[in-house]
Amino acid sequence: MSEIRVRFAPSPTGYLHIGGLRTALYNYLFAKRNGGKFVLRIEDTDQTRFVEGAIENLIHSLEWAGIKYDEGVFIEDGHIVERGEYGPYVQSKRLPIYRKYVDELLEKGHAYYCFCSKDRLEAVREEQKIKGMVPKYDGFCRNIPLEDARKRVAAGEEHVVRLKLPYNRDIHFHDLVRGDITINTNDIDDQVLLKSDGYPTYHMAVVVDDQLMGITHIVRGEEWLPSTPKHIYLYEAFGWEKPTYVHLPTVLNKERKKLSKRHGDVSVDDFRTKGYLPEGLVNYLALVGWSPEDNEEILSMEDMVERFSFERVSKTGGIFDKDKLDWVNGHYIRSKSVEEISALSVPYLVEAGFIDDVFVNENEEWLNILIDTVREGMSTLSELPEKVDFIFKDKLQIEEEAYAEHLENENAKVLMQAIKAELEKIDMIDMEYAKGFMKLIQGATGIKGKNLFMPVRVALTGSVHGPELVNVLYLLGKDRIISRADAILNR
């Protein structure tokens, strides 16, 4: 069997969508599982929808996600470059190649020039809709002799080139996810192959590129399934062996509709900004439409490569469940070293205005303890400012119910006085002192158990629930604890 070659071929019409990332991931897993090659190609034939910076975003997003490709378009020293023996890998650089193959189809009678105006095409489609027919091209220009058509082209008449499908012929193919599929050519349009601006359509370019780049498996979204018979016919018209097709189920929201910006975050950048780790997002995304045989849910990239197969990919759309993503991401936040999570979390604290770069450089240990104190309950890094807000606030908001139950009594006043008296004996709180602090307060007041710990926790954090009190004492430090004790005494 020849080497397996797959490709991810997005259009630079926006930032990388979460569904696109999953398609890239499945291509990558399949290639790595089978010792094959993974190619990144840019399909930019629709120049009207080109978005500046989209190619760079795509490359950076794949790199961030840990999805490495072998050939195609890369960024080196801030510039887009191409590496591999099958280039160019950007379609707009391949126009002469497509023109050559369009001419071949015209010569063989598998394509024809079409001179129909937009007005005529719209009128035909409207009439077809009124009659309850499927709107498609009516073949008006199919039988214009090639020589006559070429004269009209030479005279400057605006035109496109269309695929000339045979009438009433079944086209069969096997899809690794969908199984055996048959579509009749009478249900398919004579697709435009070359537009009036000289650019090929997706349907022409994708077949030529996949053939010339040696692509063996086409792994793409199910929205391309109806177009596949056209592509198979083109392979046949050129005398090429068709590749194996794999059409992936759509990523859906909880309402079973396609994920879109109207319903929230959809780009990889959105999730990255929200503080999802690449390991968490990629692990979860792999499970939206696929599952390993043992149904394990926490999988490293190496685990996924080892277990991945298209036999385990669902035919139906995968539901993107944010709660499940949060659970998976939370696992990775807790499993990484505190130093790693701290480094990734600092930008969120800086953005919130809690710290600055100078503070970061001078308080590395303090920051590590801060992160370790609250990360147990975190699902994303962006939650951090809210989780640690009580540490940085000058004026603490105390829950009314907690205040009424634990601080509106003489016991609390005694504790606050003891805390102040004890802290005035020292210069600063280190972790060793923090570990023994509550014992000192117990010794000074005779108060113990719940009556000791709950009032102190509420006074220092504003809530009856929260992180390890020893860490809180260390993080708040002497001056802030005294200030919070005073706030209770003066209330």
Coordinates of N, CA, C and O in Angstrom, one line a residue, residues 96-113 146 150 161 193 204 208 212 234-240:
P96 N -2.1 28.8 -13.4 CA -1.7 28.2 -14.7 C -2.0 26.6 -14.7 O -2.3 26.1 -15.7
I97 N -1.8 26.0 -13.5 CA -2.0 24.6 -13.4 C -3.4 24.2 -13.6 O -3.8 23.3 -14.4
Y98 N -4.3 25.0 -13.0 CA -5.8 24.7 -13.2 C -6.2 25.0 -14.6 O -7.0 24.2 -15.2
R99 N -5.7 26.0 -15.2 CA -6.1 26.4 -16.6 C -5.7 25.3 -17.5 O -6.5 24.9 -18.4
K100 N -4.6 24.6 -17.3 CA -4.1 23.5 -18.1 C -5.1 22.4 -18.1 O -5.5 21.8 -19.1
Y101 N -5.6 22.1 -16.9 CA -6.5 20.9 -16.7 C -7.9 21.3 -17.1 O -8.7 20.4 -17.6
V102 N -8.3 22.5 -17.0 CA -9.6 23.0 -17.6 C -9.6 22.8 -19.1 O -10.6 22.3 -19.7
D103 N -8.5 23.2 -19.7 CA -8.4 23.0 -21.2 C -8.5 21.6 -21.6 O -9.1 21.2 -22.6
E104 N -7.9 20.7 -20.8 CA -7.9 19.2 -21.1 C -9.4 18.7 -21.0 O -9.8 18.0 -21.9
L105 N -10.1 19.2 -20.0 CA -11.5 18.8 -19.9 C -12.4 19.3 -21.1 O -13.2 18.6 -21.7
L106 N -12.1 20.5 -21.5 CA -12.8 21.1 -22.7 C -12.5 20.2 -24.0 O -13.4 19.9 -24.7
E107 N -11.2 19.9 -24.1 CA -10.8 19.1 -25.3 C -11.5 17.7 -25.3 O -11.9 17.2 -26.4
K108 N -11.6 17.1 -24.1 CA -12.2 15.8 -24.0 C -13.7 15.8 -24.1 O -14.3 14.7 -24.1
G109 N -14.3 17.0 -24.0 CA -15.7 17.0 -24.0 C -16.4 16.9 -22.6 O -17.6 16.6 -22.5
H110 N -15.6 16.9 -21.6 CA -16.1 16.8 -20.2 C -16.5 18.1 -19.6 O -16.9 18.2 -18.4
A111 N -16.2 19.2 -20.3 CA -16.5 20.6 -19.8 C -16.9 21.4 -21.0 O -16.7 21.1 -22.2
Y112 N -17.6 22.6 -20.7 CA -18.0 23.4 -21.8 C -18.0 24.9 -21.4 O -18.2 25.2 -20.2
Y113 N -17.9 25.8 -22.3 CA -18.0 27.2 -22.0 C -19.5 27.6 -21.8 O -20.3 27.1 -22.6
L146 N -17.4 23.5 -29.6 CA -16.2 24.1 -28.9 C -15.5 25.2 -29.7 O -15.1 26.3 -29.2
R150 N -15.0 29.0 -28.6 CA -13.7 29.7 -28.5 C -13.7 31.0 -29.2 O -13.0 32.0 -28.8
V161 N -16.5 28.3 -17.3 CA -16.4 26.9 -17.8 C -17.2 26.0 -16.8 O -16.9 26.0 -15.6
L193 N -16.6 25.3 -13.1 CA -15.2 24.8 -12.8 C -14.2 26.0 -12.8 O -13.3 26.1 -12.0
M204 N -13.1 22.3 -8.9 CA -12.0 22.1 -9.8 C -10.7 22.0 -9.1 O -9.9 21.0 -9.3
V208 N -7.8 18.7 -8.6 CA -6.4 18.8 -9.2 C -5.4 18.8 -8.2 O -4.4 18.1 -8.3
L212 N -2.5 15.9 -7.7 CA -1.1 16.3 -7.9 C -0.2 16.2 -6.6 O 1.0 16.0 -6.7
L234 N -14.8 14.0 -12.0 CA -13.6 14.6 -12.5 C -12.4 13.7 -12.5 O -11.6 13.7 -13.4
Y235 N -12.3 12.9 -11.4 CA -11.2 12.0 -11.4 C -11.3 11.0 -12.5 O -10.3 10.7 -13.2
E236 N -12.5 10.6 -12.8 CA -12.7 9.6 -13.9 C -12.4 10.3 -15.3 O -11.8 9.7 -16.1
A237 N -12.9 11.6 -15.4 CA -12.6 12.3 -16.7 C -11.2 12.4 -17.0 O -10.7 12.4 -18.1
F238 N -10.4 12.6 -15.9 CA -8.9 12.8 -16.1 C -8.2 11.4 -16.2 O -7.0 11.4 -16.5
G239 N -8.9 10.3 -15.9 CA -8.3 9.0 -15.9 C -7.4 8.8 -14.7 O -6.5 8.0 -14.7
W240 N -7.8 9.4 -13.6 CA -7.1 9.3 -12.3 C -7.8 8.3 -11.4 O -9.1 8.2 -11.4

